Coordinates of C-alpha atoms (C1' of nucleotides) in Angstrom, one line a residue:
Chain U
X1 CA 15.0 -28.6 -4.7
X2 CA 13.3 -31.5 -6.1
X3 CA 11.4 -31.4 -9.7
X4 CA 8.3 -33.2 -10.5
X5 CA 6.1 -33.6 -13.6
X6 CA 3.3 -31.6 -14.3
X7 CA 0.5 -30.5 -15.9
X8 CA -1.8 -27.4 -15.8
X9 CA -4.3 -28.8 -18.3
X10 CA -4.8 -31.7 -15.3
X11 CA -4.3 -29.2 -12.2
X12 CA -7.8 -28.7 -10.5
X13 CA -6.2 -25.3 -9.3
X14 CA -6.2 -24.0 -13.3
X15 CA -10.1 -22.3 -12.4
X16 CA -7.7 -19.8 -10.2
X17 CA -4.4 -19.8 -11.4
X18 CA -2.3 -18.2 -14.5
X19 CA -4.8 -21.0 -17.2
X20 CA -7.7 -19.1 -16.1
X21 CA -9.7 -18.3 -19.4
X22 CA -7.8 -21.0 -21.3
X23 CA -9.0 -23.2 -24.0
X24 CA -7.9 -26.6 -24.2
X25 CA -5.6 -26.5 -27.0
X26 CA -3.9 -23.0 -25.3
X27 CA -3.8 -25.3 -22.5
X28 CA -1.4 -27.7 -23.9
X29 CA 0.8 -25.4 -25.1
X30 CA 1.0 -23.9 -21.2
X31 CA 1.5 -27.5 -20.1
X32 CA 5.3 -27.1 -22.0
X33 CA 5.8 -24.4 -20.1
X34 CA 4.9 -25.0 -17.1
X35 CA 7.3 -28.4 -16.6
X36 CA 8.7 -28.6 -13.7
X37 CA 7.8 -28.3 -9.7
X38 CA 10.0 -27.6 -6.7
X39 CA 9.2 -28.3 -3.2
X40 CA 10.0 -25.9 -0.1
X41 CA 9.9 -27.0 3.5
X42 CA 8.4 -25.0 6.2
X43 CA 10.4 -21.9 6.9
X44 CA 12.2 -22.2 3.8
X45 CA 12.7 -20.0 1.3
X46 CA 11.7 -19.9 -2.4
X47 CA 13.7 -16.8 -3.1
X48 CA 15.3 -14.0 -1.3
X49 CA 15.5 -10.6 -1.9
X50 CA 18.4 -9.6 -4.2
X51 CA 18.2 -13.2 -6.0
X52 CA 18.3 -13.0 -10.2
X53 CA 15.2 -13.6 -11.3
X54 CA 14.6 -16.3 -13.9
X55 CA 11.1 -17.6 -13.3
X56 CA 7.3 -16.8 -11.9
X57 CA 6.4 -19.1 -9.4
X58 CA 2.6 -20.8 -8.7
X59 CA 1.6 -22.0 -5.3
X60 CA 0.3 -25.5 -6.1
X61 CA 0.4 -26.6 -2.6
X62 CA 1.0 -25.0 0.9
X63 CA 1.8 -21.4 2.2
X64 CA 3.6 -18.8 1.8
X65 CA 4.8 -15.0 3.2
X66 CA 6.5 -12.6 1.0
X67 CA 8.6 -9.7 3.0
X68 CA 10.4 -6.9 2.4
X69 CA 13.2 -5.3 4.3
X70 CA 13.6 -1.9 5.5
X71 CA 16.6 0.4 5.3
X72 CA 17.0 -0.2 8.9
X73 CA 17.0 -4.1 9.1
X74 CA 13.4 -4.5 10.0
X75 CA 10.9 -6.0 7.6
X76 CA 7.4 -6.1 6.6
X77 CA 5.0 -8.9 5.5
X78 CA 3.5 -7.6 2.6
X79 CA 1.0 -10.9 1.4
X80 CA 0.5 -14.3 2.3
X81 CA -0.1 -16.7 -0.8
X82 CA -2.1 -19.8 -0.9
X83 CA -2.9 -22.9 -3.6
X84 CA -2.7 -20.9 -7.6
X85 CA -1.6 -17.5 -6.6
X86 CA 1.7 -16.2 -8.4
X87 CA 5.0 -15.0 -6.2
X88 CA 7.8 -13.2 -8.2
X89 CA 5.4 -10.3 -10.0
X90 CA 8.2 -7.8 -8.3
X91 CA 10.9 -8.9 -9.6
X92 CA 10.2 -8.5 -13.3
X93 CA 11.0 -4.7 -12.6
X94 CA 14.7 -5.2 -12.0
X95 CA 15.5 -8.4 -12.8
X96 CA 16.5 -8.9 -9.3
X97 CA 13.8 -10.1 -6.7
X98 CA 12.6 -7.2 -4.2
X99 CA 11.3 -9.6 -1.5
X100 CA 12.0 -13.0 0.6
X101 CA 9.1 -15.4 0.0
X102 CA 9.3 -17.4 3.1
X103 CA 6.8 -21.0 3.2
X104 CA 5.0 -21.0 6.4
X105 CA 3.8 -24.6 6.1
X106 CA 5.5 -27.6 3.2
X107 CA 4.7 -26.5 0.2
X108 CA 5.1 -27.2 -3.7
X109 CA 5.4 -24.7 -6.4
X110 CA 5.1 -24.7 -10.1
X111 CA 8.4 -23.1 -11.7
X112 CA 7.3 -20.7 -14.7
X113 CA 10.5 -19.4 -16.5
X114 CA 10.0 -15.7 -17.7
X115 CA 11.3 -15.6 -20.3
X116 CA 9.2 -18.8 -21.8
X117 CA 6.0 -17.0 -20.8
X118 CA 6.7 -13.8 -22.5
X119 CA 7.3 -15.5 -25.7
X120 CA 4.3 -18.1 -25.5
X121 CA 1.9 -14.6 -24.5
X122 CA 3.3 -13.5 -27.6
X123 CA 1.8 -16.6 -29.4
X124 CA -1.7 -16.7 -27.5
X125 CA -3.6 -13.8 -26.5
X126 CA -5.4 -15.2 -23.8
X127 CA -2.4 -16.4 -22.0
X128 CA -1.4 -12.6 -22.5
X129 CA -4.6 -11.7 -20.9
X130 CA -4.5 -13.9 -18.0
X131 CA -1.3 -12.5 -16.9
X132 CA -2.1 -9.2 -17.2
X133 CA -5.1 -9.5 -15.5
X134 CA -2.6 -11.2 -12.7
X135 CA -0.6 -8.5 -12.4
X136 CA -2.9 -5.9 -12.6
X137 CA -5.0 -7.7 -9.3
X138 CA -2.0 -7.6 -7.7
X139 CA -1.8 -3.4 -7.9
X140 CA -5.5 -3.5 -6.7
X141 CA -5.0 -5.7 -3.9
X142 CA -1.8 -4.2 -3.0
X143 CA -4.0 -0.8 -2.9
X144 CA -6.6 -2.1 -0.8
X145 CA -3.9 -3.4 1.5
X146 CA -2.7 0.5 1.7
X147 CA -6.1 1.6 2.4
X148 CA -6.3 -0.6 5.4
X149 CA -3.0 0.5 6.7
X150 CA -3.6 4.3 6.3
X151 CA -7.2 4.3 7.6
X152 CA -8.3 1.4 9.5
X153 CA -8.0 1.1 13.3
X154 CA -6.8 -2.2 14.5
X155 CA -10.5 -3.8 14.7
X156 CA -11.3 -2.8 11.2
X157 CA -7.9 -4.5 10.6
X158 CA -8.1 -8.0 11.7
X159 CA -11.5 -8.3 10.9
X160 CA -10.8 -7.2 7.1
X161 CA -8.0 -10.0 7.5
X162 CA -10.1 -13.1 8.8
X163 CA -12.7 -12.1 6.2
X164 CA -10.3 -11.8 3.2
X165 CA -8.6 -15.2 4.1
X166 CA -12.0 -17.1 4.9
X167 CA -13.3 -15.5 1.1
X168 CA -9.9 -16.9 0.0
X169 CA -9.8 -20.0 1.4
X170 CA -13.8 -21.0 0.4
X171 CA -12.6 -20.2 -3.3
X172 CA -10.7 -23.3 -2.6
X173 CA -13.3 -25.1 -1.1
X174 CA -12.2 -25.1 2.2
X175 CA -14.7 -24.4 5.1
X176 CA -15.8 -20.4 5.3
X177 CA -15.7 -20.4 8.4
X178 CA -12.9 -22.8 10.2
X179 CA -9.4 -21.8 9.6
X180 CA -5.6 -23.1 11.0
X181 CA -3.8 -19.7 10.7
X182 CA -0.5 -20.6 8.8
X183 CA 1.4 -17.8 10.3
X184 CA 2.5 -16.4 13.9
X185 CA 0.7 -13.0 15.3
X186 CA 4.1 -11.7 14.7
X187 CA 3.6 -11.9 11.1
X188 CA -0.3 -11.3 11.2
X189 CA 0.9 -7.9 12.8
X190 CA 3.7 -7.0 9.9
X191 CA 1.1 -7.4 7.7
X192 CA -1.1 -5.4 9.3
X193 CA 0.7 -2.6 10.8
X194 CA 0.1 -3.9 14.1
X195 CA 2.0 -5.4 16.9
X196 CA 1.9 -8.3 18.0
X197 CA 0.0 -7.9 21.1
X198 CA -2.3 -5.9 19.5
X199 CA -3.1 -8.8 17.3
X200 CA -3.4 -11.2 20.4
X201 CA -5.5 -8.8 22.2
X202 CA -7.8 -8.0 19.5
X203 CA -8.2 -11.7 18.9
X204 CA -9.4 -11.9 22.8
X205 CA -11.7 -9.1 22.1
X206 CA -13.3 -10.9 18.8
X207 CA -13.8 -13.7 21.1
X208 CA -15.6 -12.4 24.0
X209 CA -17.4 -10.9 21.6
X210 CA -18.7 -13.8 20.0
X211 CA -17.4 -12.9 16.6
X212 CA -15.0 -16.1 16.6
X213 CA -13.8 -18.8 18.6
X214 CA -10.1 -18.4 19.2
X215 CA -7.8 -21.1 20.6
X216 CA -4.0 -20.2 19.3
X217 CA -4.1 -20.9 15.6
X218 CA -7.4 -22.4 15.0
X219 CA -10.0 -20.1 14.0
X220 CA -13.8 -20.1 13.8
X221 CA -16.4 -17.5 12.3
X222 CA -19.3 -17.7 14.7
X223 CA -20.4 -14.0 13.1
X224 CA -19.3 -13.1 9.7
X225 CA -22.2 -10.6 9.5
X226 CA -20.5 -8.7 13.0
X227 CA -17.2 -8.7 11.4
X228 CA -18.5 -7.1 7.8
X229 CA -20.2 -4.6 9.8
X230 CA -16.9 -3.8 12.0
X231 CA -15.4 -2.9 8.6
X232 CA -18.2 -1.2 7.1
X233 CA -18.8 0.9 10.0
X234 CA -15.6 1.6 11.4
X235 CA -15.4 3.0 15.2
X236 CA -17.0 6.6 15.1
Chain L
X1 CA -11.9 16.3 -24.2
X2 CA -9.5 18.1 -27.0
X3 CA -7.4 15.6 -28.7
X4 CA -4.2 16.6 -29.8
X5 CA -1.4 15.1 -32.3
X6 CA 1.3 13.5 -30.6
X7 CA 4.6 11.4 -31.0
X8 CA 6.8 9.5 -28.8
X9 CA 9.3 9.1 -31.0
X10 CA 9.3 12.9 -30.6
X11 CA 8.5 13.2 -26.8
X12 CA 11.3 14.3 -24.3
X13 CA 9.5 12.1 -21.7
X14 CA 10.5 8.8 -23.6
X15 CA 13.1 7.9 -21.2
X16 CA 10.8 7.7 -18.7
X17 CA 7.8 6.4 -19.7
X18 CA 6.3 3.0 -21.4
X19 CA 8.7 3.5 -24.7
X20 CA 12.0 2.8 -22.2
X21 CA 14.3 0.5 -24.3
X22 CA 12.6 0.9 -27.9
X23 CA 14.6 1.2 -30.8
X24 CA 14.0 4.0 -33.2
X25 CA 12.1 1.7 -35.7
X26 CA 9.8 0.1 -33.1
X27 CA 9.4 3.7 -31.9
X28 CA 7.5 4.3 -35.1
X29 CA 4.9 1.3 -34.6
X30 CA 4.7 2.8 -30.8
X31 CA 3.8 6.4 -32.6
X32 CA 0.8 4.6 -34.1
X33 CA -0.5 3.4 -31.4
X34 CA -0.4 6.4 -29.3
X35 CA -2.0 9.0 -31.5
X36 CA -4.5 11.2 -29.3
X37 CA -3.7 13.4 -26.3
X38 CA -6.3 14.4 -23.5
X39 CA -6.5 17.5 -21.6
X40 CA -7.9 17.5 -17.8
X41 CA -8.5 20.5 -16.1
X42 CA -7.5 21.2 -12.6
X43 CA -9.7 20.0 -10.2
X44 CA -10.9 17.3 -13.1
X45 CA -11.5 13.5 -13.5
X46 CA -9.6 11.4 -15.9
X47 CA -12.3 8.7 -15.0
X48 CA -13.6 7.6 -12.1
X49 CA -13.4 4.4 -10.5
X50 CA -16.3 1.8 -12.3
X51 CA -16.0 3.6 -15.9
X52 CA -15.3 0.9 -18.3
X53 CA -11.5 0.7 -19.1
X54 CA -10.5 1.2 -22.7
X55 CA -7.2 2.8 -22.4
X56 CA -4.8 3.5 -20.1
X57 CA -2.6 7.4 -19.9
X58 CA 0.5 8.5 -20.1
X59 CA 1.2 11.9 -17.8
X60 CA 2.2 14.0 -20.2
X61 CA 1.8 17.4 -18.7
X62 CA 1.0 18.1 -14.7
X63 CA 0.0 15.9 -12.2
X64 CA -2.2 14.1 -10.6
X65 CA -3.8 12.0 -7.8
X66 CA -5.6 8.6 -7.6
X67 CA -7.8 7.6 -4.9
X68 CA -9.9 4.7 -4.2
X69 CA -13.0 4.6 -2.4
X70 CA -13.7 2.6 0.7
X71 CA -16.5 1.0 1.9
X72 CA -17.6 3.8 4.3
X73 CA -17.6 6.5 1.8
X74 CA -13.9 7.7 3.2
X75 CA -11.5 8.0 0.5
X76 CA -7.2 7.0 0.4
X77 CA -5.0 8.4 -2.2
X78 CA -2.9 5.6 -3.5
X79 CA -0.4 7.9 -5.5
X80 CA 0.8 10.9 -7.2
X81 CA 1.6 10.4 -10.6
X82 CA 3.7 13.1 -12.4
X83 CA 5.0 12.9 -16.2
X84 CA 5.6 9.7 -18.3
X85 CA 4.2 8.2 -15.3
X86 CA 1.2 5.8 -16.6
X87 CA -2.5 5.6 -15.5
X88 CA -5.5 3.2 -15.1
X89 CA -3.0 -0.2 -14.7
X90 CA -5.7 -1.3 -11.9
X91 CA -8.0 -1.5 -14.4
X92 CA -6.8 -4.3 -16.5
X93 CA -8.0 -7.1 -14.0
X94 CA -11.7 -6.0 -14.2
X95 CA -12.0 -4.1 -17.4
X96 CA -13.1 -0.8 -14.6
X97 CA -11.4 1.5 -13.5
X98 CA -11.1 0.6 -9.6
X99 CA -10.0 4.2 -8.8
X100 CA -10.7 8.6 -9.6
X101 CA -7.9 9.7 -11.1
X102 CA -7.9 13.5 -10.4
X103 CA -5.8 16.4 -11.9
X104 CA -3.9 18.2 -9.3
X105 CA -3.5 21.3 -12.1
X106 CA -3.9 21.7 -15.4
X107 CA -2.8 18.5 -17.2
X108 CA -2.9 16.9 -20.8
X109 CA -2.3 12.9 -21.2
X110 CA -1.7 10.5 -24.2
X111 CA -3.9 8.1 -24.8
X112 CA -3.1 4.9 -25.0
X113 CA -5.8 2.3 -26.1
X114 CA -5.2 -1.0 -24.5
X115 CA -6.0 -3.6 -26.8
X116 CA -3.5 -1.9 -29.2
X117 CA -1.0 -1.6 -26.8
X118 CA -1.5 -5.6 -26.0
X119 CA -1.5 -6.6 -30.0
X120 CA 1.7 -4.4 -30.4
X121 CA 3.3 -5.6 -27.5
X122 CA 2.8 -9.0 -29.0
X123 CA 4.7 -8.1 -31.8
X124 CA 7.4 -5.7 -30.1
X125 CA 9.3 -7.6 -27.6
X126 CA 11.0 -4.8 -26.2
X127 CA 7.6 -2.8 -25.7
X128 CA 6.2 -6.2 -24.0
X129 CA 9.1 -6.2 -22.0
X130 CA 8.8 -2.3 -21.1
X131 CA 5.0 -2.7 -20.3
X132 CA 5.8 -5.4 -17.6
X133 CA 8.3 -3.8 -16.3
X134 CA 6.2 -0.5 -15.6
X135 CA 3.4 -3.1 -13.6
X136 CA 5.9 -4.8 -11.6
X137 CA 7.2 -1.2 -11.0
X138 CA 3.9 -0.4 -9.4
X139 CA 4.0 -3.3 -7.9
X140 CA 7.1 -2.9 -6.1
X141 CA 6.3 1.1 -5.3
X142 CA 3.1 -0.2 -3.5
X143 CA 4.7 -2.3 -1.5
X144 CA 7.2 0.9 -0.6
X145 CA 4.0 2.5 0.5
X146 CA 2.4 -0.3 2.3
X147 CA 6.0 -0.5 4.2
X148 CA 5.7 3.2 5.1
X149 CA 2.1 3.0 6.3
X150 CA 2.8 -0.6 8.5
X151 CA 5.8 0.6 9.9
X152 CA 6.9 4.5 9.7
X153 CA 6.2 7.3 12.3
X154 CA 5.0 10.5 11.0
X155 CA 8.4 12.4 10.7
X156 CA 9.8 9.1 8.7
X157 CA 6.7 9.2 6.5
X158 CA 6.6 13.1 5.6
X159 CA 10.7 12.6 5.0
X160 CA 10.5 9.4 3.0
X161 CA 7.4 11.6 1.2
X162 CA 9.9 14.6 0.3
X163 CA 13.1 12.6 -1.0
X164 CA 10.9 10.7 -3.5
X165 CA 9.2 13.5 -4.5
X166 CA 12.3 15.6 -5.2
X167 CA 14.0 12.5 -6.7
X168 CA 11.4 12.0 -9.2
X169 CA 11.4 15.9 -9.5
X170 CA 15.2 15.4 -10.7
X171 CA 15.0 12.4 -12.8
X172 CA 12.8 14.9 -14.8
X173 CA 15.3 17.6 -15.2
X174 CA 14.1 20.1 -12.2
X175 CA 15.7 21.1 -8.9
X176 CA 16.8 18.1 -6.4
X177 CA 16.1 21.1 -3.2
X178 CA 12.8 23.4 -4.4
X179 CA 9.7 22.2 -4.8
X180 CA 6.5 23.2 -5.1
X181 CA 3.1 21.2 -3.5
X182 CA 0.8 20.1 -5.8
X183 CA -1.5 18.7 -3.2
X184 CA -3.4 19.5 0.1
X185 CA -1.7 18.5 3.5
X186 CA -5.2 16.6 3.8
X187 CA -4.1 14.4 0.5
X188 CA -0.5 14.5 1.6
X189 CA -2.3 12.8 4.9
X190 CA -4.5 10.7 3.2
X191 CA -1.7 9.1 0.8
X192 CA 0.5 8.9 4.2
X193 CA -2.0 7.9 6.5
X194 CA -1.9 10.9 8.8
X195 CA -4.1 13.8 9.7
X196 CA -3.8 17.1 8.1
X197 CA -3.3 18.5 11.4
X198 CA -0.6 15.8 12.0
X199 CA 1.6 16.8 8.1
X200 CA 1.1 20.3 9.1
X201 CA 3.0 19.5 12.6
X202 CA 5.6 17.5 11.1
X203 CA 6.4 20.4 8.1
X204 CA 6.6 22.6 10.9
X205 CA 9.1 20.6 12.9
X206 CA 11.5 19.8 10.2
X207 CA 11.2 23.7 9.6
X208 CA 12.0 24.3 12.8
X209 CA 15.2 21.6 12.9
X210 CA 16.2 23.2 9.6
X211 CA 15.4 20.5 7.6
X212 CA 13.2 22.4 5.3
X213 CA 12.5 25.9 4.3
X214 CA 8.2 25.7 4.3
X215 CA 5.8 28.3 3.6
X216 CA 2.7 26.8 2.1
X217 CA 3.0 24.8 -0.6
X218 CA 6.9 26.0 -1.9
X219 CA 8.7 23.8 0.0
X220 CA 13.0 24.2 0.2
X221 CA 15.3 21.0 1.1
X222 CA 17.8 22.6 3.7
X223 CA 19.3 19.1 5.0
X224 CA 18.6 16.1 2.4
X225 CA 21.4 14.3 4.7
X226 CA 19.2 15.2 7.7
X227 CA 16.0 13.4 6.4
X228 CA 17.6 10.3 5.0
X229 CA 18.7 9.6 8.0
X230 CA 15.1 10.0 9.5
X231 CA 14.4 7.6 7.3
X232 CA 16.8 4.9 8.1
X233 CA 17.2 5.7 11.9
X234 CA 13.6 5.6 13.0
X235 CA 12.5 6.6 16.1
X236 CA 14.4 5.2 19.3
Chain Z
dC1 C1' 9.9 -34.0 30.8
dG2 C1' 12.5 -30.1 29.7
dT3 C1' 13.3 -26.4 26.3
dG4 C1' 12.3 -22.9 23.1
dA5 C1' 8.9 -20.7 20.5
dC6 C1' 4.7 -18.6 20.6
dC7 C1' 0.7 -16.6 22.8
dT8 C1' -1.9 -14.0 26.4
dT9 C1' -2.7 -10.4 29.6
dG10 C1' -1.6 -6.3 32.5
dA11 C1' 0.2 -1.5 33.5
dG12 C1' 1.9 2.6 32.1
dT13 C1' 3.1 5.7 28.2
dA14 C1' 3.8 8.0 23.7
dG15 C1' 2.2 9.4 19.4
dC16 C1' -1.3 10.7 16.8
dC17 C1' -6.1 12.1 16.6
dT18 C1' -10.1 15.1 17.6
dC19 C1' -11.9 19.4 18.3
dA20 C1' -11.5 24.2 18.0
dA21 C1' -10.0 28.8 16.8
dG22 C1' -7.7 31.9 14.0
dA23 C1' -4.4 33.1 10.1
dA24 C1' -3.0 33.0 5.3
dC25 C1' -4.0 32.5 0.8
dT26 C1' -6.9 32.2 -3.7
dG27 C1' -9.9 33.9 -6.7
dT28 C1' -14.0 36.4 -7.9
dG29 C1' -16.9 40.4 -8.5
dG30 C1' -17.5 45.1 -7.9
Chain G
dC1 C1' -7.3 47.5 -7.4
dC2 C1' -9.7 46.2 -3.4
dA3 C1' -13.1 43.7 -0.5
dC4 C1' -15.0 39.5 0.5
dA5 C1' -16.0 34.5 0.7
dG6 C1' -14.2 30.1 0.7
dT7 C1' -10.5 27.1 1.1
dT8 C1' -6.4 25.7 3.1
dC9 C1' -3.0 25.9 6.6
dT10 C1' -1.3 26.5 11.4
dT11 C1' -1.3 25.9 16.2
dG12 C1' -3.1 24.6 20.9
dA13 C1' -5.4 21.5 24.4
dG14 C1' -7.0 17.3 25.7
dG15 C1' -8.1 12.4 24.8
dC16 C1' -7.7 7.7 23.0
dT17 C1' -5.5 4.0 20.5
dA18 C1' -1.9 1.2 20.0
dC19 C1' 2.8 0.7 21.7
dT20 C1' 6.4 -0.7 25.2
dC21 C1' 7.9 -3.4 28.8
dA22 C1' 7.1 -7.2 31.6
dA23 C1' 5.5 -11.6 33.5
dG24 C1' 3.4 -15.9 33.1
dG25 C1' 0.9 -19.5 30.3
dT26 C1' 0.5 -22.9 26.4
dC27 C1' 2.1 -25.8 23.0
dA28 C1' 5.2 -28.6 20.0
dC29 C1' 9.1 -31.3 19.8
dG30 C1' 13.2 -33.7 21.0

DNA sequence: CGTGACCTTGAGTAGCCTCAAGAACTGTGG
DNA sequence: CCACAGTTCTTGAGGCTACTCAAGGTCACG
């Protein structure tokens, strides 16, 4: 667990992260705050479930999973976080963390005690209104998530998923249309409500298709238009 | 829209909803805030999803249903929200409502303007600390639902459906065994990610096993034993 | 170059969906 | 209070999607 210095006032991820709609000065006062950074190697973990909870955590660099467990030992992915998204929203509820976040590649995170960011949102109302605003995405993306597992058929499911991480990954100007998937079909399918043959085959199908190229991890959008209209028009 | 006076100082529901942990004094402030009360018919819209957010509700009275819209015109019902259970937290990250929020029978709600709650909660530690708790509450609880949907069979899904509805039923003073439906097997299904047809089936074969006593909409829990372990010994 | 993890593909099957018909209930007007 | 229309619920038959089980291929790494 090694700490770094740090700054969000410098961070070029601040456009996407908890300083969004912060003035310079408010800034500052987040750069206290925000002090220190831990790193997590590949297939590490940042937290598990049942850990206290003491801090918010920002991906600054890398790649991360967050899973639940089931009653009966198995688990489910339920989000995949990249470069200024926040990991620990669930725990706030109990005090206890709810989920395993899990990096799938070596990543670095910036270490936001709790209790520290309650008091300054106290002090500045947009820092108030940032992580609201955080928190409150999270509910809508967690509900689109449960839309696509209660009505989409795999297709519809995988296509959703390519186009949400391409969308994600241009916000961070990456390529829209190359990707390296982070994580194994395996997880691709927890996520998804899938198995993991389903994901593989599906992937086959995309390809002969000539809605992407497909060669194990590394992905390619040869038809972004196809895949929208997969999920627009889902199979009769 | 009748507004109504209203106290949650006063309100047997304060256990459960956003005034969880106040002290009697900052109760008082909390009374200021939430002043009006909202009756929605059965059958009627709270708001819809892209009205402007101003405020968000506090089930006071009935119940009721959220849904979101997807692209293809097909709806998914993302929750059932019962009394002192809160309304419109979606809507904080766009200032819309992202989803209808329906009345399942005759209902009233207190209103609770938002940027009043967000200057109290500056000031109120313990209600700032009550307000994120309910998101990351709702946070957590989607990610129950997006476990059921990824990874449940239909007999797990109906049962895990039943024991929290009874347990919430409880928590609020009324039988732990006899319930009454407030909802159509279709939004059941939609919620679950089954057919009509399918939650039909499934009430049927628990009443069959004599899991539950079901005729329409009263449903009886025979074996609450019986379905937990549904729930935590899936299928094969 | 061997080992283990991950991915692909095939064959057969189970669970849920679709389509359809009829029953039970709700509530509305006579 | 009853008849009727509309909605909701139940049940059956058949089909399709995604799952299970299995075998072999590819890749990363020591």
């Amino acid at each position: 667990m090694r700490e770094l210095q740090v700054a969000c006032s410098s961070c070029n991820l601040r456009e996407l992260c908890l300083p969004l709609g912060l003035q310079r000065a408010d800034m500052d006062k987040l750069d206290t705050l925000v002090s220190t950074r831990r790193r997590v190697r590949r297939g590490g973990a940042l937290f598990h479930a049942g850990d206290p909870f003491a801090a918010l955590y920002a991906v600054r660099t890398g790649f991360f999973k967050t899973c639940v467990a089931s009653e009966d030992g198995a688990g489910q992915v339920t989000g995949f976080q990249m470069a200024g998204e926040l990991l620990g929203l669930d725990a706030i509820s109990h005090d206890r963390h709810t989920c395993d976040a899990i990096a799938l590649e070596d990543s670095q995170v910036c270490v936001i005690p709790y209790e520290r960011l309650e008091a300054l949102s106290r002090e500045v109302v947009e820092l108030q209104h940032a992580f609201h605003k955080i928190m409150s995405r999270e509910i809508v993306r967690d509900h689109g998530v449960m839309l696509l597992l209660g009505s989409m058929r795999a297709e519809e499911r995988l296509a959703t998923f390519i186009l949400n991480l391409t969308r994600r990954l241009q916000a961070r100007g990456f390529s829209p249309t190359a990707l390296v998937l982070r994580m194994t079909r395996e997880e691709i399918g927890s996520y998804l409500g899938l198995k993991l043959e389903t994901v593989s085959r599906t992937f086959s199908k995309f390809h002969e298709e000539g809605l992407l190229q497909v060669k194990q991890r590394e992905v390619r959008v040869l038809d972004e238009e196809g895949l929208k209209r997969l999920v627009n028009a889902p199979g009769v």
